[in-house]
mmCIF file of C-alpha atoms and ligand atoms in Angstrom:
data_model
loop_
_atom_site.group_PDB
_atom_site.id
_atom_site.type_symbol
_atom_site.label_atom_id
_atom_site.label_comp_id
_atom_site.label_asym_id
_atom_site.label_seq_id
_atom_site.Cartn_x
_atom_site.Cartn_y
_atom_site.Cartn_z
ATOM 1 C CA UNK A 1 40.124 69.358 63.550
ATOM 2 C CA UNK A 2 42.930 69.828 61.093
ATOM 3 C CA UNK A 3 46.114 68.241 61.083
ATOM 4 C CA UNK A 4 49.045 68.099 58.332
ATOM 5 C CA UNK A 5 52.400 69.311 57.910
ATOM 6 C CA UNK A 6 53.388 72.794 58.305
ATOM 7 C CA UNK A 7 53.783 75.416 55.118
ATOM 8 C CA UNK A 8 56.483 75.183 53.124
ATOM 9 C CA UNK A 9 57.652 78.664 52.213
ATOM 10 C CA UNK A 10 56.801 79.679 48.730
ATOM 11 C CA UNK A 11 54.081 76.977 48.260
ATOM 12 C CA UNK A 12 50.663 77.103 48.316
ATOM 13 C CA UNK A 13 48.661 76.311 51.767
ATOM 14 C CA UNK A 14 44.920 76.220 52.380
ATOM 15 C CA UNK A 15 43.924 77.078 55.778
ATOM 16 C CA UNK A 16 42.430 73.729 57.065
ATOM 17 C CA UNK A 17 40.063 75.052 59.625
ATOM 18 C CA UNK A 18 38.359 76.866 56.851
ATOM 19 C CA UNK A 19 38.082 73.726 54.641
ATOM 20 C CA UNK A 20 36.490 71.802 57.587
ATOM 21 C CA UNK A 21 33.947 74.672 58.061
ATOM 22 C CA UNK A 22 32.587 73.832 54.792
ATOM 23 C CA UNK A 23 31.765 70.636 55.782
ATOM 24 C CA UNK A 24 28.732 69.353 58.325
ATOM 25 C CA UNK A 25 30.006 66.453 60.414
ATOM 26 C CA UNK A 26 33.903 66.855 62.370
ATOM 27 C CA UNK A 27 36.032 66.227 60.018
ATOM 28 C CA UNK A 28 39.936 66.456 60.065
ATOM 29 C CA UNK A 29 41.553 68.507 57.083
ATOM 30 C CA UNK A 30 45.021 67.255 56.298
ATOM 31 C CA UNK A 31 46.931 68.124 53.524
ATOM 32 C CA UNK A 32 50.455 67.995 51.688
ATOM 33 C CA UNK A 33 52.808 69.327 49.121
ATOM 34 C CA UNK A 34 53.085 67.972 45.586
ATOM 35 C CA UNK A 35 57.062 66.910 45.842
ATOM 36 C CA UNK A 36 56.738 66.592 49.375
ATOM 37 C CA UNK A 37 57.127 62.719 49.232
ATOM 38 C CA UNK A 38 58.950 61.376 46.261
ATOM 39 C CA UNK A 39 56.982 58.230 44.947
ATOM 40 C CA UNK A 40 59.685 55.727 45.507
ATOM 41 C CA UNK A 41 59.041 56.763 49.265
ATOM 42 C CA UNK A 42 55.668 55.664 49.299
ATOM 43 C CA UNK A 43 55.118 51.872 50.845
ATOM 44 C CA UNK A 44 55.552 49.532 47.649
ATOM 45 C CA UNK A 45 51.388 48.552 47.695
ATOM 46 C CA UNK A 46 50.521 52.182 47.237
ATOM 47 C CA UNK A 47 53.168 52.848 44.438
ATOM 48 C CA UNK A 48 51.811 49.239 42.944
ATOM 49 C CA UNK A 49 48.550 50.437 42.206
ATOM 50 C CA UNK A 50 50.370 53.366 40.081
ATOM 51 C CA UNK A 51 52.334 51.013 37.864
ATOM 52 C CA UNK A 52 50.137 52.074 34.692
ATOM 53 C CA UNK A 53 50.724 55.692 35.328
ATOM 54 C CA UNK A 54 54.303 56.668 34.441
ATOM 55 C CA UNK A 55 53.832 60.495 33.779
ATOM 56 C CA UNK A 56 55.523 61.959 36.472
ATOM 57 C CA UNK A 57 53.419 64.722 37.390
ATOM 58 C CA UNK A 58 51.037 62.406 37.966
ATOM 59 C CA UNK A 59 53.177 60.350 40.168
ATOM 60 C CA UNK A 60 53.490 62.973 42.198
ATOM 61 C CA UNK A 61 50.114 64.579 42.713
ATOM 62 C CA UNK A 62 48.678 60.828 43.739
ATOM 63 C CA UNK A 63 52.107 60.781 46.203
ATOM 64 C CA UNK A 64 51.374 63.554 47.172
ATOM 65 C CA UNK A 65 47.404 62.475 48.009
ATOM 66 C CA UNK A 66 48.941 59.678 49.607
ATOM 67 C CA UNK A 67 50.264 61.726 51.937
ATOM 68 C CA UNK A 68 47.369 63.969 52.908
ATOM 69 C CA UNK A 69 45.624 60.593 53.588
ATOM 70 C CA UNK A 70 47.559 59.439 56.025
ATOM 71 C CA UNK A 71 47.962 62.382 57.865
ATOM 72 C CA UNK A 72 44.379 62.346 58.243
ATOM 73 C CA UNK A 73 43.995 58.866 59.244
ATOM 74 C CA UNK A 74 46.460 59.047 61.548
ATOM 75 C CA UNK A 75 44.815 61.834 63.193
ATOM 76 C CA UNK A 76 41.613 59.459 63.128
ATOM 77 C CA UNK A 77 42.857 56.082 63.617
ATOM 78 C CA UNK A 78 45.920 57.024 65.524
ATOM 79 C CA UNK A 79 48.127 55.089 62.702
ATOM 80 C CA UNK A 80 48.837 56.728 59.355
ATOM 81 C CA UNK A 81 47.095 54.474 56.689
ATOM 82 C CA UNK A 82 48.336 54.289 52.895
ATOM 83 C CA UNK A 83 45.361 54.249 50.986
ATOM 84 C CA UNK A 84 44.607 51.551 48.305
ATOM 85 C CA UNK A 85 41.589 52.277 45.891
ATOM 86 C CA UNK A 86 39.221 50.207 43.835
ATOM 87 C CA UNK A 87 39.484 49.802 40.226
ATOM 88 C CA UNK A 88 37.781 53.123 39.317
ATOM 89 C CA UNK A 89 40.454 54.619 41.295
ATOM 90 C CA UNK A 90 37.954 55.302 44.673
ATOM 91 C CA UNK A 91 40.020 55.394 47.890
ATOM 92 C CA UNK A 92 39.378 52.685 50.235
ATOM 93 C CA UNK A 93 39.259 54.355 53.655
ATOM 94 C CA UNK A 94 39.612 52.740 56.734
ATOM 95 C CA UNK A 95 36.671 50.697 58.253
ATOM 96 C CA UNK A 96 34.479 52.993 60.166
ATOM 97 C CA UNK A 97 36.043 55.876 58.626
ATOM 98 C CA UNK A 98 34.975 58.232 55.530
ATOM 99 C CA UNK A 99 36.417 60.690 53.341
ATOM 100 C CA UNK A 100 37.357 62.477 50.071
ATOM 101 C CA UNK A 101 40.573 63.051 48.226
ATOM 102 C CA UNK A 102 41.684 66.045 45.717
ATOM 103 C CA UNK A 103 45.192 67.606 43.913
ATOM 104 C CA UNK A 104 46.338 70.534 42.441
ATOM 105 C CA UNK A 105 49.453 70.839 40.275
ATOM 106 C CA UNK A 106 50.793 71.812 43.957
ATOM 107 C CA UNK A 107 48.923 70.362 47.031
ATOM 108 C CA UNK A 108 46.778 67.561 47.816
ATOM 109 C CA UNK A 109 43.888 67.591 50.745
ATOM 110 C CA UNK A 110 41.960 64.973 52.077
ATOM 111 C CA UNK A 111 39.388 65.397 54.465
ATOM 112 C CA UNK A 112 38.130 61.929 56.588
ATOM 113 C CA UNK A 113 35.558 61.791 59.132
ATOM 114 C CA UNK A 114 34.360 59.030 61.468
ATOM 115 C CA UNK A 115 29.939 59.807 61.268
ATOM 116 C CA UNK A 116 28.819 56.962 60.485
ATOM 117 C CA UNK A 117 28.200 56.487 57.068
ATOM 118 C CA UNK A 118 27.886 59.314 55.603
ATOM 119 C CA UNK A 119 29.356 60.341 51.547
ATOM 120 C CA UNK A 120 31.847 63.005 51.631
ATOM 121 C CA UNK A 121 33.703 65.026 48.907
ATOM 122 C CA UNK A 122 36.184 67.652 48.352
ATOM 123 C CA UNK A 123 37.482 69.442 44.992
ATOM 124 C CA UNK A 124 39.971 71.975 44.964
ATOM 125 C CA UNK A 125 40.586 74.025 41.848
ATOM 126 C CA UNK A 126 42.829 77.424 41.610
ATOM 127 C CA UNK A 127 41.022 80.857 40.832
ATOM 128 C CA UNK A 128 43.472 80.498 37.785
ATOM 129 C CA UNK A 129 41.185 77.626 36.227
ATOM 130 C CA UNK A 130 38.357 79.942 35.749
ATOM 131 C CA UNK A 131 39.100 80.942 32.313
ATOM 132 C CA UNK A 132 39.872 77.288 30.877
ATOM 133 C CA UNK A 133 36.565 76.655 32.494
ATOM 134 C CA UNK A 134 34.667 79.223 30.872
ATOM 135 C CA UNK A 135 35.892 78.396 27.398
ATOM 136 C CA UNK A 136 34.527 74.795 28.514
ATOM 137 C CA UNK A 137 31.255 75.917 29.978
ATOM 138 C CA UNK A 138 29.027 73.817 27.179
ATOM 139 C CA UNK A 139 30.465 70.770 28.944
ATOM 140 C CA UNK A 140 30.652 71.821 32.501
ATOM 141 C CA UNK A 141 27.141 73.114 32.575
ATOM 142 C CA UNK A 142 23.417 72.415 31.459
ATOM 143 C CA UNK A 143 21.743 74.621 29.053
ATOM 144 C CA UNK A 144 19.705 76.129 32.178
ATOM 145 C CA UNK A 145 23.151 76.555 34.102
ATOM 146 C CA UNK A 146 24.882 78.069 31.090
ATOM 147 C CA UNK A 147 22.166 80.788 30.934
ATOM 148 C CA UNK A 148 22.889 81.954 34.659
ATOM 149 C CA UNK A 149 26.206 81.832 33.871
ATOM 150 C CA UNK A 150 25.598 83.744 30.908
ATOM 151 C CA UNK A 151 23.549 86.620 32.984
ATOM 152 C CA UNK A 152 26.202 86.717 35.612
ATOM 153 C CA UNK A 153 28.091 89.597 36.085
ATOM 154 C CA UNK A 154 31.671 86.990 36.589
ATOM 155 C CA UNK A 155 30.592 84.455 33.963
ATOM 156 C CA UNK A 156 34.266 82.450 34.470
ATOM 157 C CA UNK A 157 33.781 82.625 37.933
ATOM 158 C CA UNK A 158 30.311 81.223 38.243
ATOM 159 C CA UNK A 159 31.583 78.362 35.757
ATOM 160 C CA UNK A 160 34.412 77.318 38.435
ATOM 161 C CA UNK A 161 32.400 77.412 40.910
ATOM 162 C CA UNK A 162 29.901 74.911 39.056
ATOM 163 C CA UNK A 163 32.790 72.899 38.757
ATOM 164 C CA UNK A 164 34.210 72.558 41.570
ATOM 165 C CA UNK A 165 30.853 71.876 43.126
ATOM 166 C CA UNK A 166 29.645 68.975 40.580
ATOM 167 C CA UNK A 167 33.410 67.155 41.169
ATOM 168 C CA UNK A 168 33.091 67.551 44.855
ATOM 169 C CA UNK A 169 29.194 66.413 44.288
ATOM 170 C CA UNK A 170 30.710 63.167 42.461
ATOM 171 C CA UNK A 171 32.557 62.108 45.211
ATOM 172 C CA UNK A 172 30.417 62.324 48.023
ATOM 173 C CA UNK A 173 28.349 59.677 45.995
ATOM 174 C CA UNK A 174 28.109 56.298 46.402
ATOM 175 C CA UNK A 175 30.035 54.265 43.720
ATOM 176 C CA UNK A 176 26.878 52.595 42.449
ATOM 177 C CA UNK A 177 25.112 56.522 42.204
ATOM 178 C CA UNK A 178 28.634 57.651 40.082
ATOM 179 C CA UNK A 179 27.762 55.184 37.407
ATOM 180 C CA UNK A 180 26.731 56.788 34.086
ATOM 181 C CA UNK A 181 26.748 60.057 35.190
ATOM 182 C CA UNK A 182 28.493 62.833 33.304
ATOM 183 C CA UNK A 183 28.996 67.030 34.007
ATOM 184 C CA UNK A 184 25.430 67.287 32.752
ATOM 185 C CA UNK A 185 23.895 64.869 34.302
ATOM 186 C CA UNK A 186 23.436 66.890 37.752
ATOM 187 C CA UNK A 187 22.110 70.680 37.799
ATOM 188 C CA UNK A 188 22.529 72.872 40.122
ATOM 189 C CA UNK A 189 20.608 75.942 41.543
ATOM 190 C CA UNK A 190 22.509 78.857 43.431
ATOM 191 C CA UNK A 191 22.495 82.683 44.003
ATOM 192 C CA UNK A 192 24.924 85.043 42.510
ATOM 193 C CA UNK A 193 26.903 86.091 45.141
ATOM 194 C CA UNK A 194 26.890 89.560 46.169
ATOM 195 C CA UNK A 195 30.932 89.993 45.897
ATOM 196 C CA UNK A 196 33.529 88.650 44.066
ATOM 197 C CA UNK A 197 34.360 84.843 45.223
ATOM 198 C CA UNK A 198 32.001 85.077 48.004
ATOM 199 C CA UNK A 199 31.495 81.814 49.697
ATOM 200 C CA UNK A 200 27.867 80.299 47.811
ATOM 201 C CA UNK A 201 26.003 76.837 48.097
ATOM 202 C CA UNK A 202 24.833 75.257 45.148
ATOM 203 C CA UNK A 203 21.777 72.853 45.137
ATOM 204 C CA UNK A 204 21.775 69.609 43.171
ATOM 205 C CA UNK A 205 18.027 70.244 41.507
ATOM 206 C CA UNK A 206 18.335 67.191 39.559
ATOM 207 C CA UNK A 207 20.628 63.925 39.284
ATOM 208 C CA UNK A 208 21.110 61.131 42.197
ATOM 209 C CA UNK A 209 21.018 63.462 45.184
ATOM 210 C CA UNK A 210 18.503 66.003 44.169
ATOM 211 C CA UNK A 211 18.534 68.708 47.550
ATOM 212 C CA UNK A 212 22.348 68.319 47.861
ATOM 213 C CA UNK A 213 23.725 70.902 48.414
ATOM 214 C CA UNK A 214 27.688 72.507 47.221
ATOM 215 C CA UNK A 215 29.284 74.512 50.095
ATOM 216 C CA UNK A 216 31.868 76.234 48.116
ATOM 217 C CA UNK A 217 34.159 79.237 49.118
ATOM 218 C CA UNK A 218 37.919 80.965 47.909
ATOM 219 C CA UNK A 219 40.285 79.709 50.559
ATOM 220 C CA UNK A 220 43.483 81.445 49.428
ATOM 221 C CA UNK A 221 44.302 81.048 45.425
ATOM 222 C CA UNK A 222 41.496 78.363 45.770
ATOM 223 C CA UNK A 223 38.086 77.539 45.284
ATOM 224 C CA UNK A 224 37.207 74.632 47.225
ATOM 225 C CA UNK A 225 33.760 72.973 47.404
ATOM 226 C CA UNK A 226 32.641 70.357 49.712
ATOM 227 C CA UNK A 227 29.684 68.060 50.135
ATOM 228 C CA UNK A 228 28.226 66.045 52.773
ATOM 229 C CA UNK A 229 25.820 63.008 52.320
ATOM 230 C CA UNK A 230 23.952 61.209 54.551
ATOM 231 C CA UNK A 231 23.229 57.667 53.098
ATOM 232 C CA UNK A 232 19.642 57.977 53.416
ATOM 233 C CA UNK A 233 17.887 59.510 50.222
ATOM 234 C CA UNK A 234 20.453 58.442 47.646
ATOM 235 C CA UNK A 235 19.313 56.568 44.886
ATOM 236 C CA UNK A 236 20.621 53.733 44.613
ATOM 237 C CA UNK A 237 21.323 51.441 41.425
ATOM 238 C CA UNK A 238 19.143 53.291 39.070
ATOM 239 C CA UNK A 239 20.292 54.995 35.873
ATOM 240 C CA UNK A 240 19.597 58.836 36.088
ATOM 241 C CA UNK A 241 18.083 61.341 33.596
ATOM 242 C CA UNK A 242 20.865 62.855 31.281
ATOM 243 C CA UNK A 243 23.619 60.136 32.245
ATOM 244 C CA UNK A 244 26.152 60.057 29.383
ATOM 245 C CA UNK A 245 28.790 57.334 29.095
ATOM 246 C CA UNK A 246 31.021 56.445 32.206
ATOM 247 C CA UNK A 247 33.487 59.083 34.156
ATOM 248 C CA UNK A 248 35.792 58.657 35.541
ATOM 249 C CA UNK A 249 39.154 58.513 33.963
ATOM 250 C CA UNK A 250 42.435 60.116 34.099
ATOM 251 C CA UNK A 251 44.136 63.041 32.298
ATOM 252 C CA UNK A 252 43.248 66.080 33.615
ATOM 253 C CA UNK A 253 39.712 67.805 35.021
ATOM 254 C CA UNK A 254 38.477 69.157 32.007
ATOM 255 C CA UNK A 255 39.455 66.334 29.958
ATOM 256 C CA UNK A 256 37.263 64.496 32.293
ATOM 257 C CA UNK A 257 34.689 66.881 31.861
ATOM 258 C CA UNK A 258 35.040 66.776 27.462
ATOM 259 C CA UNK A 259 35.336 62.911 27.609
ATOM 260 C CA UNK A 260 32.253 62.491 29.604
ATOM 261 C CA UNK A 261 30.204 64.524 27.021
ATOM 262 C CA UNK A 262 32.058 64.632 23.915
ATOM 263 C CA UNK A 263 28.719 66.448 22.450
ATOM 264 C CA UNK A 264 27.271 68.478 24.047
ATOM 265 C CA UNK A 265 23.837 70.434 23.156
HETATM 266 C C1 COA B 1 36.659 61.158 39.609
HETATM 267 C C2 COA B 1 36.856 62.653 39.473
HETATM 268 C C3 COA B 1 35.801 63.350 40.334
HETATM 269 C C4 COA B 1 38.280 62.966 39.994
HETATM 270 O O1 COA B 1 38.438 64.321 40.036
HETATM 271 P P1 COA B 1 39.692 65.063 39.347
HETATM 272 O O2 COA B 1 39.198 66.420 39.084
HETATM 273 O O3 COA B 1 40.196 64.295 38.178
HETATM 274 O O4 COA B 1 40.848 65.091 40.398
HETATM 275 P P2 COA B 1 40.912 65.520 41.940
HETATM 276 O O5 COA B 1 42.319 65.831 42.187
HETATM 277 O O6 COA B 1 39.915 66.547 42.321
HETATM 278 O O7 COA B 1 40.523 64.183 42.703
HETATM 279 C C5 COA B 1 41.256 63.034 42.433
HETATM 280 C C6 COA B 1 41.079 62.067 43.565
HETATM 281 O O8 COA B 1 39.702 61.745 43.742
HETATM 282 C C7 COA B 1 39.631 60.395 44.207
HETATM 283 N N1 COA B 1 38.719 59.685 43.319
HETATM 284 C C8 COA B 1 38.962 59.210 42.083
HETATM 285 N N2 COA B 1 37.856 58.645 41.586
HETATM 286 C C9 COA B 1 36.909 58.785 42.532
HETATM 287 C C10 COA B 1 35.555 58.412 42.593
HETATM 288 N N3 COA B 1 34.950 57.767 41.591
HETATM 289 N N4 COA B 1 34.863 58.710 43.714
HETATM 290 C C11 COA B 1 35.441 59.349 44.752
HETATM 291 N N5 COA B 1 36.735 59.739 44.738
HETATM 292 C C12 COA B 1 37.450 59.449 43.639
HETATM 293 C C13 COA B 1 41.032 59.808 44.141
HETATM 294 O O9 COA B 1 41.571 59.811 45.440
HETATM 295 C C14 COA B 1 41.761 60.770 43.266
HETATM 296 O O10 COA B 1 43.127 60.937 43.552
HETATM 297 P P3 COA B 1 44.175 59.739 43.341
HETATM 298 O O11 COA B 1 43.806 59.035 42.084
HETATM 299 O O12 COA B 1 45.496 60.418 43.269
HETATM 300 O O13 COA B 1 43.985 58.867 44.552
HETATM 301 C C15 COA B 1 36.718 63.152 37.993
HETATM 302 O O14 COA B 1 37.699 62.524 37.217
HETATM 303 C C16 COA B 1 35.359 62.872 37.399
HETATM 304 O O15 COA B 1 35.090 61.810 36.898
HETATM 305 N N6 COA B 1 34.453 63.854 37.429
HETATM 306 C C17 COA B 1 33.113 63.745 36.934
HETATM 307 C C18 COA B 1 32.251 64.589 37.820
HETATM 308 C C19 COA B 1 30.827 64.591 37.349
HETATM 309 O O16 COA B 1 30.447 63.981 36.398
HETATM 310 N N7 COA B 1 30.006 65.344 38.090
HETATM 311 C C20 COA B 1 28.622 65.507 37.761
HETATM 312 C C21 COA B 1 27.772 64.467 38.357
HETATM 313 S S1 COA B 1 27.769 64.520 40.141
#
């Protein structure tokens, strides 16, 4: 099921259906524009939680999430719901409902989903990322993902896609399974596509969810990965191998990626 406004002209757009086909339960796809919604439009709880955050751009990506979110809840719940969040900035969905939140520079989607209790998670990166990724691959990737990277035949490719799998990965986790964890602290396991973006699923081999698995495919100018957890087989509250330092904050995704392991191997 996808829901959400329709394309502006000139802006980007990710065909919804194909996001939801990446994931395993029903799940409705919404998404919006960054700009869409100006922040002063958002109720005044959701623009109170963003009083620390005065960078515009910023302002309006999380608007602009906002607004995803509440096309998709209201396509669940039947009323459009303005998401709060926790501390550590996890969205607070409605009761009985599930679901996973990312930006661009340019659009926000959310996908939600009503199975019962099950982790989801959604990253979406443009193709244009790969490079910045590359040049970042000692902190994206473990030593034994940096050597199939390194014998791939689209090395800046592959690293994206690592990516965008390990942030989706992140959120599909339970809050108490995010803790500690870093880039490194998951590896994953995949096949080299046989064409250029091909869709691929990467397996977690090791971390909090080992068998996991990374649906990720090029939907327009994007990569997007998704991830589905059922609740059973998560750790739970137990520090994993390779954790590094808490994740988690703002500033940008490789930032994230740098500040969770400042040094890597
Ligand atoms: C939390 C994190 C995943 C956010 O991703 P990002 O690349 O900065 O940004 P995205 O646009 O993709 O997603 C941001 C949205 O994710 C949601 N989010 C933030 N923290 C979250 C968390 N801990 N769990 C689930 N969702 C979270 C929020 O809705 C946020 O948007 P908002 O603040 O505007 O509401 C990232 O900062 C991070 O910590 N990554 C580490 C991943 C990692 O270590 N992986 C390896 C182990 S699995």
């Amino acid at each position: 099921m996808t829901t959400g406004a329709p394309a502006t002209e000139g802006a980007p757009w990710v065909d919804p259906a194909a996001v939801a086909a990446l994931f395993d339960p029903v799940v409705v796809v919404a998404q919006a524009h960054v700009g869409e919604l100006a922040f002063s439009e958002l109720p005044a709880p959701a623009r109170d939680r963003m009083t620390g955050f005065t960078v515009p751009l910023r302002r309006r990506t999380y608007t602009a999430g906002r607004l995803a979110a509440a096309r998709a809840t209201a396509a669940v719940t039947g009323l459009p719901q303005w998401l709060g969040a926790d501390e550590h900035g996890i969205p607070a969905w409605p009761v009985g409902t599930w679901g996973s939140l990312s930006h661009t520079n340019e659009i926000a989607l959310c996908v939600t989903s009503v199975a019962p209790d099950t982790g989801l998670g959604v990253d979406i990166e443009p193709l244009d990322s790969a490079g910045e990724l590359h040049a970042a691959v000692r902190y994206v990737c473990t030593p034994a993902e940096r050597e199939r990277v390194a014998a791939s035949a689209r090395p800046a490719e592959a690293v994206l896609r690592v990516f965008c799998a390990k942030e989706a990965l992140y959120k599909a986790l339970p809050a108490r399974d995010q803790r500690g964890l870093s880039m490194r602290s998951v590896e994953l396991d995949w096949s080299e596509p046989a064409a250029p973006y091909a869709p691929s699923t990467l397996v977690a081999v090791t971390g909090p969810a080992p068998g996991a698995e990374a649906r990720c495919a090029v939907i327009g100018t994007h990569m997007v990965a998704a991830v589905t957890l059922p609740s059973t087989g998560l750790s739970r509250g137990r520090p994993h191998p390779g954790a590094s330092g808490q994740s988690g904050a703002r500033g940008g995704k490789l930032a994230d990626a740098q500040r969770a392991d400042p040094q890597p191997a």
